[in-house]
PDB file of C-alpha atoms in Angstrom:
ATOM      1  CA  GLU H   1     -18.458   5.985  -1.860  1.00 55.00           C
ATOM      2  CA  PRO H   2     -19.661   4.873   1.574  1.00 64.00           C
ATOM      3  CA  TRP H   3     -16.044   3.858   2.227  1.00 69.00           C
ATOM      4  CA  PHE H   4     -12.718   3.389   0.491  1.00 72.00           C
ATOM      5  CA  GLN H   5      -9.879   0.943   0.952  1.00 79.00           C
ATOM      6  CA  GLU H   6      -6.141   1.230   0.468  1.00 81.00           C
ATOM      7  CA  THR H   7      -4.772  -0.857  -2.376  1.00 85.00           C
ATOM      8  CA  GLY H   8      -1.038  -0.296  -2.003  1.00 88.00           C
ATOM      9  CA  ALA H   9       1.898   2.088  -1.924  1.00 92.00           C
ATOM     10  CA  LEU H  10       4.648   3.288  -4.232  1.00 93.00           C
ATOM     11  CA  CYS H  11       7.889   4.887  -3.126  1.00 95.00           C
ATOM     12  CA  PRO H  12       8.809   7.285  -4.532  1.00 95.00           C
ATOM     13  CA  SER H  13       5.263   8.338  -5.285  1.00 92.00           C
ATOM     14  CA  ASN H  14       4.243   8.878  -8.903  1.00 89.00           C
ATOM     15  CA  TYR H  15       1.327  11.109  -7.916  1.00 90.00           C
ATOM     16  CA  PRO H  16       1.427  14.566  -9.612  1.00 92.00           C
ATOM     17  CA  GLU H  17       4.057  16.684  -7.871  1.00 93.00           C
ATOM     18  CA  ASP H  18       1.783  19.708  -7.415  1.00 94.00           C
ATOM     19  CA  LYS H  19      -0.774  17.570  -5.591  1.00 95.00           C
ATOM     20  CA  GLN H  20       1.979  15.934  -3.528  1.00 94.00           C
ATOM     21  CA  LYS H  21       3.066  19.391  -2.390  1.00 96.00           C
ATOM     22  CA  GLU H  22      -0.485  20.258  -1.308  1.00 97.00           C
ATOM     23  CA  ILE H  23      -0.706  17.007   0.645  1.00 96.00           C
ATOM     24  CA  VAL H  24       2.647  17.546   2.379  1.00 96.00           C
ATOM     25  CA  ASP H  25       1.875  21.178   3.193  1.00 97.00           C
ATOM     26  CA  LEU H  26      -1.440  20.309   4.847  1.00 97.00           C
ATOM     27  CA  ALA H  27       0.155  17.427   6.782  1.00 97.00           C
ATOM     28  CA  VAL H  28       2.878  19.684   8.195  1.00 96.00           C
ATOM     29  CA  LYS H  29       0.465  22.509   9.043  1.00 97.00           C
ATOM     30  CA  THR H  30      -1.902  20.076  10.744  1.00 97.00           C
ATOM     31  CA  ALA H  31       0.815  18.535  12.920  1.00 96.00           C
ATOM     32  CA  SER H  32       2.058  21.992  13.875  1.00 96.00           C
ATOM     33  CA  ALA H  33      -1.475  23.191  14.681  1.00 97.00           C
ATOM     34  CA  LEU H  34      -1.881  20.239  17.044  1.00 97.00           C
ATOM     35  CA  GLY H  35       1.234  21.351  18.923  1.00 96.00           C
ATOM     36  CA  PHE H  36       3.666  18.677  17.745  1.00 94.00           C
ATOM     37  CA  ARG H  37       7.264  19.838  17.416  1.00 90.00           C
ATOM     38  CA  TRP H  38       9.197  16.567  17.071  1.00 89.00           C
ATOM     39  CA  GLY H  39       8.593  12.915  16.306  1.00 90.00           C
ATOM     40  CA  VAL H  40       7.598  10.599  13.470  1.00 93.00           C
ATOM     41  CA  PHE H  41       3.956  10.776  12.431  1.00 95.00           C
ATOM     42  CA  HIS H  42       1.522   8.800  10.335  1.00 95.00           C
ATOM     43  CA  ILE H  43      -0.809  11.362   8.771  1.00 96.00           C
ATOM     44  CA  GLU H  44      -3.437  10.192   6.311  1.00 94.00           C
ATOM     45  CA  LEU H  45      -4.915  12.489   3.686  1.00 94.00           C
ATOM     46  CA  LYS H  46      -6.904  11.976   0.524  1.00 90.00           C
ATOM     47  CA  TYR H  47      -6.979  14.082  -2.613  1.00 90.00           C
ATOM     48  CA  THR H  48     -10.612  14.610  -3.637  1.00 89.00           C
ATOM     49  CA  SER H  49     -12.527  16.505  -6.306  1.00 90.00           C
ATOM     50  CA  ARG H  50     -12.522  19.405  -3.826  1.00 93.00           C
ATOM     51  CA  GLY H  51      -8.814  19.215  -3.124  1.00 93.00           C
ATOM     52  CA  VAL H  52      -6.813  17.543  -0.373  1.00 95.00           C
ATOM     53  CA  ARG H  53      -8.719  16.451   2.738  1.00 95.00           C
ATOM     54  CA  LEU H  54      -7.398  15.317   6.112  1.00 96.00           C
ATOM     55  CA  ILE H  55      -8.407  11.854   7.358  1.00 94.00           C
ATOM     56  CA  GLU H  56      -6.413  11.386  10.562  1.00 95.00           C
ATOM     57  CA  VAL H  57      -3.234  12.208  12.467  1.00 96.00           C
ATOM     58  CA  ASN H  58      -1.355   9.512  14.382  1.00 95.00           C
ATOM     59  CA  ALA H  59       1.568  10.310  16.692  1.00 92.00           C
ATOM     60  CA  ARG H  60       3.301   7.097  15.712  1.00 92.00           C
ATOM     61  CA  LEU H  61       5.173   5.408  12.897  1.00 92.00           C
ATOM     62  CA  GLY H  62       3.034   4.308   9.945  1.00 92.00           C
ATOM     63  CA  GLY H  63       2.212   0.620   9.701  1.00 90.00           C
ATOM     64  CA  VAL H  64       2.409  -2.071   7.020  1.00 92.00           C
ATOM     65  CA  SER H  65       5.155  -1.012   4.551  1.00 94.00           C
ATOM     66  CA  ALA H  66       5.765   2.598   5.690  1.00 94.00           C
ATOM     67  CA  TRP H  67       9.111   1.851   7.352  1.00 96.00           C
ATOM     68  CA  GLU H  68      10.480  -0.286   4.525  1.00 97.00           C
ATOM     69  CA  CYS H  69       9.378   1.922   1.646  1.00 95.00           C
ATOM     70  CA  ASN H  70      11.154   4.966   3.119  1.00 96.00           C
ATOM     71  CA  LEU H  71      14.264   2.951   3.941  1.00 97.00           C
ATOM     72  CA  ARG H  72      14.529   1.309   0.503  1.00 97.00           C
ATOM     73  CA  ALA H  73      13.798   4.382  -1.587  1.00 97.00           C
ATOM     74  CA  TRP H  74      15.441   7.148   0.437  1.00 96.00           C
ATOM     75  CA  GLY H  75      17.652   5.489   3.038  1.00 96.00           C
ATOM     76  CA  VAL H  76      15.544   7.043   5.808  1.00 95.00           C
ATOM     77  CA  ASP H  77      15.082   4.817   8.871  1.00 96.00           C
ATOM     78  CA  LEU H  78      11.875   5.989  10.535  1.00 95.00           C
ATOM     79  CA  ILE H  79      12.399   3.797  13.599  1.00 95.00           C
ATOM     80  CA  GLU H  80      15.874   5.232  14.228  1.00 95.00           C
ATOM     81  CA  ASN H  81      14.613   8.769  13.644  1.00 94.00           C
ATOM     82  CA  HIS H  82      11.688   8.251  15.998  1.00 93.00           C
ATOM     83  CA  ALA H  83      14.029   7.042  18.745  1.00 94.00           C
ATOM     84  CA  LEU H  84      16.415   9.972  18.249  1.00 95.00           C
ATOM     85  CA  SER H  85      13.511  12.389  18.288  1.00 92.00           C
ATOM     86  CA  ALA H  86      12.049  10.904  21.479  1.00 91.00           C
ATOM     87  CA  LEU H  87      15.436  11.282  23.167  1.00 94.00           C
ATOM     88  CA  LYS H  88      15.728  14.868  21.888  1.00 92.00           C
ATOM     89  CA  ILE H  89      18.940  13.990  20.054  1.00 94.00           C
ATOM     90  CA  PRO H  90      19.352  16.352  17.063  1.00 91.00           C
ATOM     91  CA  PHE H  91      19.702  14.744  13.641  1.00 88.00           C
ATOM     92  CA  SER H  92      19.402  15.693   9.994  1.00 87.00           C
ATOM     93  CA  LEU H  93      18.005  13.730   7.082  1.00 87.00           C
ATOM     94  CA  ALA H  94      20.512  13.091   4.297  1.00 88.00           C
ATOM     95  CA  ILE H  95      17.978  12.418   1.559  1.00 91.00           C
ATOM     96  CA  PRO H  96      19.558  11.536  -1.823  1.00 95.00           C
ATOM     97  CA  GLU H  97      18.630  13.490  -4.945  1.00 94.00           C
ATOM     98  CA  LYS H  98      17.488  10.295  -6.660  1.00 96.00           C
ATOM     99  CA  PRO H  99      15.833   7.253  -5.079  1.00 97.00           C
ATOM    100  CA  LEU H 100      18.112   4.392  -4.085  1.00 98.00           C
ATOM    101  CA  GLU H 101      15.519   1.849  -5.210  1.00 98.00           C
ATOM    102  CA  PHE H 102      11.901   1.799  -6.346  1.00 97.00           C
ATOM    103  CA  PHE H 103       9.587   0.094  -3.887  1.00 97.00           C
ATOM    104  CA  GLY H 104       6.044  -1.112  -4.381  1.00 95.00           C
ATOM    105  CA  GLN H 105       3.502  -2.766  -2.130  1.00 95.00           C
ATOM    106  CA  VAL H 106       0.068  -4.031  -3.084  1.00 93.00           C
ATOM    107  CA  ALA H 107      -2.673  -5.049  -0.661  1.00 91.00           C
ATOM    108  CA  ILE H 108      -4.792  -7.778  -2.217  1.00 93.00           C
ATOM    109  CA  ASN H 109      -8.445  -7.208  -1.356  1.00 92.00           C
ATOM    110  CA  ALA H 110     -11.085  -9.931  -1.178  1.00 94.00           C
ATOM    111  CA  PRO H 111     -13.138  -9.666  -4.411  1.00 92.00           C
ATOM    112  CA  TYR H 112     -16.272 -11.119  -2.806  1.00 94.00           C
ATOM    113  CA  THR H 113     -17.579 -12.445   0.524  1.00 96.00           C
ATOM    114  CA  GLY H 114     -16.903 -16.049   1.499  1.00 98.00           C
ATOM    115  CA  LEU H 115     -14.534 -18.518   3.166  1.00 98.00           C
ATOM    116  CA  VAL H 116     -10.796 -18.753   2.454  1.00 98.00           C
ATOM    117  CA  THR H 117      -9.867 -22.181   1.070  1.00 97.00           C
ATOM    118  CA  SER H 118      -6.056 -22.010   1.012  1.00 95.00           C
ATOM    119  CA  ASP H 119      -3.201 -21.108   3.341  1.00 91.00           C
ATOM    120  CA  GLY H 120      -0.862 -19.683   0.728  1.00 91.00           C
ATOM    121  CA  SER H 121      -0.299 -21.894  -2.289  1.00 92.00           C
ATOM    122  CA  TRP H 122      -2.567 -19.610  -4.313  1.00 96.00           C
ATOM    123  CA  ILE H 123       0.126 -16.930  -4.405  1.00 96.00           C
ATOM    124  CA  GLU H 124       3.420 -18.284  -2.993  1.00 96.00           C
ATOM    125  CA  PHE H 125       4.429 -19.605  -6.426  1.00 96.00           C
ATOM    126  CA  THR H 126       4.615 -16.059  -7.822  1.00 97.00           C
ATOM    127  CA  LYS H 127       7.948 -15.526  -6.048  1.00 96.00           C
ATOM    128  CA  GLU H 128       9.509 -17.759  -8.699  1.00 96.00           C
ATOM    129  CA  LYS H 129       7.624 -16.121 -11.547  1.00 97.00           C
ATOM    130  CA  ILE H 130       8.362 -12.504 -10.565  1.00 98.00           C
ATOM    131  CA  PRO H 131      11.993 -12.108  -9.338  1.00 97.00           C
ATOM    132  CA  SER H 132      11.416  -8.610  -7.948  1.00 98.00           C
ATOM    133  CA  ILE H 133       9.013  -9.908  -5.280  1.00 98.00           C
ATOM    134  CA  THR H 134      10.799  -9.685  -1.922  1.00 98.00           C
ATOM    135  CA  ALA H 135       7.958 -10.563   0.460  1.00 97.00           C
ATOM    136  CA  ILE H 136       4.460 -12.028   0.574  1.00 97.00           C
ATOM    137  CA  ASN H 137       2.606 -11.582   3.861  1.00 96.00           C
ATOM    138  CA  PHE H 138      -0.699 -13.271   4.620  1.00 95.00           C
ATOM    139  CA  TRP H 139      -3.493 -11.665   6.612  1.00 94.00           C
ATOM    140  CA  LYS H 140      -6.042 -14.441   6.147  1.00 96.00           C
ATOM    141  CA  LYS H 141      -5.737 -18.211   6.523  1.00 95.00           C
ATOM    142  CA  ARG H 142      -7.753 -21.234   5.472  1.00 96.00           C
ATOM    143  CA  GLY H 143     -11.193 -21.173   7.085  1.00 97.00           C
ATOM    144  CA  ASP H 144     -11.242 -17.421   7.699  1.00 98.00           C
ATOM    145  CA  ARG H 145     -14.237 -15.471   6.531  1.00 98.00           C
ATOM    146  CA  VAL H 146     -13.598 -12.469   4.272  1.00 97.00           C
ATOM    147  CA  VAL H 147     -15.850  -9.610   3.233  1.00 95.00           C
ATOM    148  CA  GLY H 148     -16.087  -8.395  -0.345  1.00 92.00           C
ATOM    149  CA  PRO H 149     -16.976  -4.903  -1.639  1.00 87.00           C
ATOM    150  CA  GLU H 150     -20.717  -5.608  -1.929  1.00 87.00           C
ATOM    151  CA  ASP H 151     -20.962  -6.238   1.806  1.00 91.00           C
ATOM    152  CA  GLY H 152     -18.596  -3.641   3.283  1.00 90.00           C
ATOM    153  CA  VAL H 153     -14.961  -2.631   3.356  1.00 90.00           C
ATOM    154  CA  PRO H 154     -13.080  -5.453   1.554  1.00 91.00           C
ATOM    155  CA  ASP H 155     -10.758  -7.508   3.742  1.00 94.00           C
ATOM    156  CA  TRP H 156      -7.070  -7.560   2.956  1.00 94.00           C
ATOM    157  CA  MET H 157      -6.079 -11.148   2.173  1.00 96.00           C
ATOM    158  CA  ALA H 158      -2.359 -10.657   1.593  1.00 96.00           C
ATOM    159  CA  GLU H 159       0.257  -8.123   0.600  1.00 95.00           C
ATOM    160  CA  VAL H 160       3.058  -8.368  -1.945  1.00 97.00           C
ATOM    161  CA  ARG H 161       6.207  -6.228  -1.877  1.00 97.00           C
ATOM    162  CA  VAL H 162       8.642  -5.627  -4.719  1.00 97.00           C
ATOM    163  CA  ARG H 163      11.949  -3.804  -5.111  1.00 98.00           C
ATOM    164  CA  CYS H 164      13.088  -2.677  -8.565  1.00 98.00           C
ATOM    165  CA  LYS H 165      15.456  -0.402 -10.457  1.00 97.00           C
ATOM    166  CA  SER H 166      12.656   1.738 -11.915  1.00 97.00           C
ATOM    167  CA  MET H 167       9.012   2.546 -11.310  1.00 94.00           C
ATOM    168  CA  GLU H 168       8.164   0.998 -14.675  1.00 93.00           C
ATOM    169  CA  GLU H 169       9.531  -2.336 -13.402  1.00 96.00           C
ATOM    170  CA  VAL H 170       7.436  -2.041 -10.227  1.00 95.00           C
ATOM    171  CA  LEU H 171       4.256  -1.452 -12.203  1.00 92.00           C
ATOM    172  CA  GLU H 172       5.030  -4.253 -14.636  1.00 94.00           C
ATOM    173  CA  ALA H 173       5.537  -6.662 -11.727  1.00 95.00           C
ATOM    174  CA  PHE H 174       2.059  -5.828 -10.439  1.00 93.00           C
ATOM    175  CA  ARG H 175       0.550  -6.123 -13.920  1.00 91.00           C
ATOM    176  CA  GLN H 176       2.038  -9.602 -14.224  1.00 94.00           C
ATOM    177  CA  LEU H 177       0.801 -10.523 -10.755  1.00 95.00           C
ATOM    178  CA  PHE H 178      -2.836  -9.573 -11.408  1.00 92.00           C
ATOM    179  CA  ASN H 179      -3.216  -9.992 -15.159  1.00 90.00           C
ATOM    180  CA  VAL H 180      -1.329 -13.261 -15.555  1.00 93.00           C
ATOM    181  CA  HIS H 181      -0.462 -15.249 -12.453  1.00 96.00           C
ATOM    182  CA  LEU H 182      -3.517 -14.727 -10.234  1.00 95.00           C
ATOM    183  CA  ILE H 183      -6.169 -15.219 -12.912  1.00 94.00           C
ATOM    184  CA  GLY H 184      -8.463 -18.030 -11.783  1.00 95.00           C
ATOM    185  CA  ARG H 185      -6.723 -18.408  -8.428  1.00 95.00           C
ATOM    186  CA  VAL H 186      -8.956 -16.566  -5.952  1.00 96.00           C
ATOM    187  CA  PRO H 187      -8.920 -18.886  -2.868  1.00 97.00           C
ATOM    188  CA  VAL H 188     -12.379 -17.938  -1.628  1.00 97.00           C
ATOM    189  CA  LYS H 189     -15.565 -20.041  -1.681  1.00 97.00           C
ATOM    190  CA  PRO H 190     -18.284 -17.452  -2.314  1.00 97.00           C
ATOM    191  CA  ASP H 191     -21.403 -17.206  -0.184  1.00 97.00           C
ATOM    192  CA  LYS H 192     -23.316 -16.887  -3.451  1.00 94.00           C
ATOM    193  CA  PRO H 193     -22.018 -18.500  -6.695  1.00 93.00           C
ATOM    194  CA  GLU H 194     -22.983 -15.444  -8.744  1.00 93.00           C
ATOM    195  CA  MET H 195     -20.571 -13.315  -6.666  1.00 91.00           C
ATOM    196  CA  LYS H 196     -17.499 -15.178  -7.904  1.00 93.00           C
ATOM    197  CA  ARG H 197     -15.025 -13.011  -9.829  1.00 91.00           C
ATOM    198  CA  GLU H 198     -11.304 -12.349 -10.192  1.00 92.00           C
ATOM    199  CA  PHE H 199      -9.315 -10.222  -7.766  1.00 90.00           C
ATOM    200  CA  PHE H 200     -10.344  -6.581  -7.752  1.00 75.00           C
ATOM    201  CA  PHE H 201      -8.248  -4.647 -10.241  1.00 62.00           C
ATOM    202  CA  PRO H 202      -8.089  -0.977  -9.115  1.00 58.00           C
ATOM    203  CA  GLY H 203      -7.433   0.343 -12.629  1.00 55.00           C
ATOM    204  CA  GLU H 204      -6.817   4.081 -12.778  1.00 43.00           C
ATOM    205  CA  HIS H 205      -6.940   4.358  -8.984  1.00 46.00           C
ATOM    206  CA  PHE H 206      -3.670   2.408  -8.784  1.00 43.00           C
ATOM    207  CA  PRO H 207      -1.047   2.632 -11.524  1.00 38.00           C
ATOM    208  CA  PHE H 208      -1.450  -0.798 -13.115  1.00 35.00           C
ATOM    209  CA  VAL H 209      -2.671   0.769 -16.370  1.00 35.00           C
ATOM    210  CA  GLY H 210      -0.803   4.052 -16.400  1.00 36.00           C
ATOM    211  CA  GLY H 211      -2.734   5.847 -13.675  1.00 36.00           C
ATOM    212  CA  VAL H 212      -1.381   7.387 -10.520  1.00 35.00           C
ATOM    213  CA  CYS H 213      -1.229   6.542  -6.833  1.00 36.00           C
ATOM    214  CA  ASP H 214       0.139   8.171  -3.718  1.00 37.00           C
ATOM    215  CA  SER H 215       2.343   6.357  -1.239  1.00 37.00           C
ATOM    216  CA  SER H 216       2.990   6.449   2.496  1.00 37.00           C
TER     217      SER H 216
END
């Protein structure tokens, strides 16, 4: 892999618990080694064939869905906690034993290089088809150029967020999104006709077909 791209997040994570513990332990030890004693951090790690590996440490709140996924699943407001921490106001996290909700976010990657031909109709209709969808955010508009996996790191075209009563419902929503509603609806005119294909389906690297994925 010359590169890799995020495809989404699940909260709570359904990644194996032993590997989650390794990831958390290294994140905490790394922040401590850098001298941090308070604050909210965005620490990225990846589990590889050689174990967990650190990617980066950011002394800031995580982006995209990090705030919402923690709030929906665990009732933890990272923005509030960051402010309290910055002001040195003591607080404790009252994390419930079971998740309040199950949250999922998928980043839809460009399947090939070309020009975007639609502003949103290609996916907006899925809100009516999949009731658990709570938000669709667009990162590309008509006329924008997107890069597919053959030419570099795929561009994110949009993200879809869902809130459900179980992780099974979250995964089924994403299966319906990719396997049913978005078939034949890629709004990209390819640079080369032979490049045309459906949206990239991460398979075992994201839990659409029973695999596993970590979350922010």
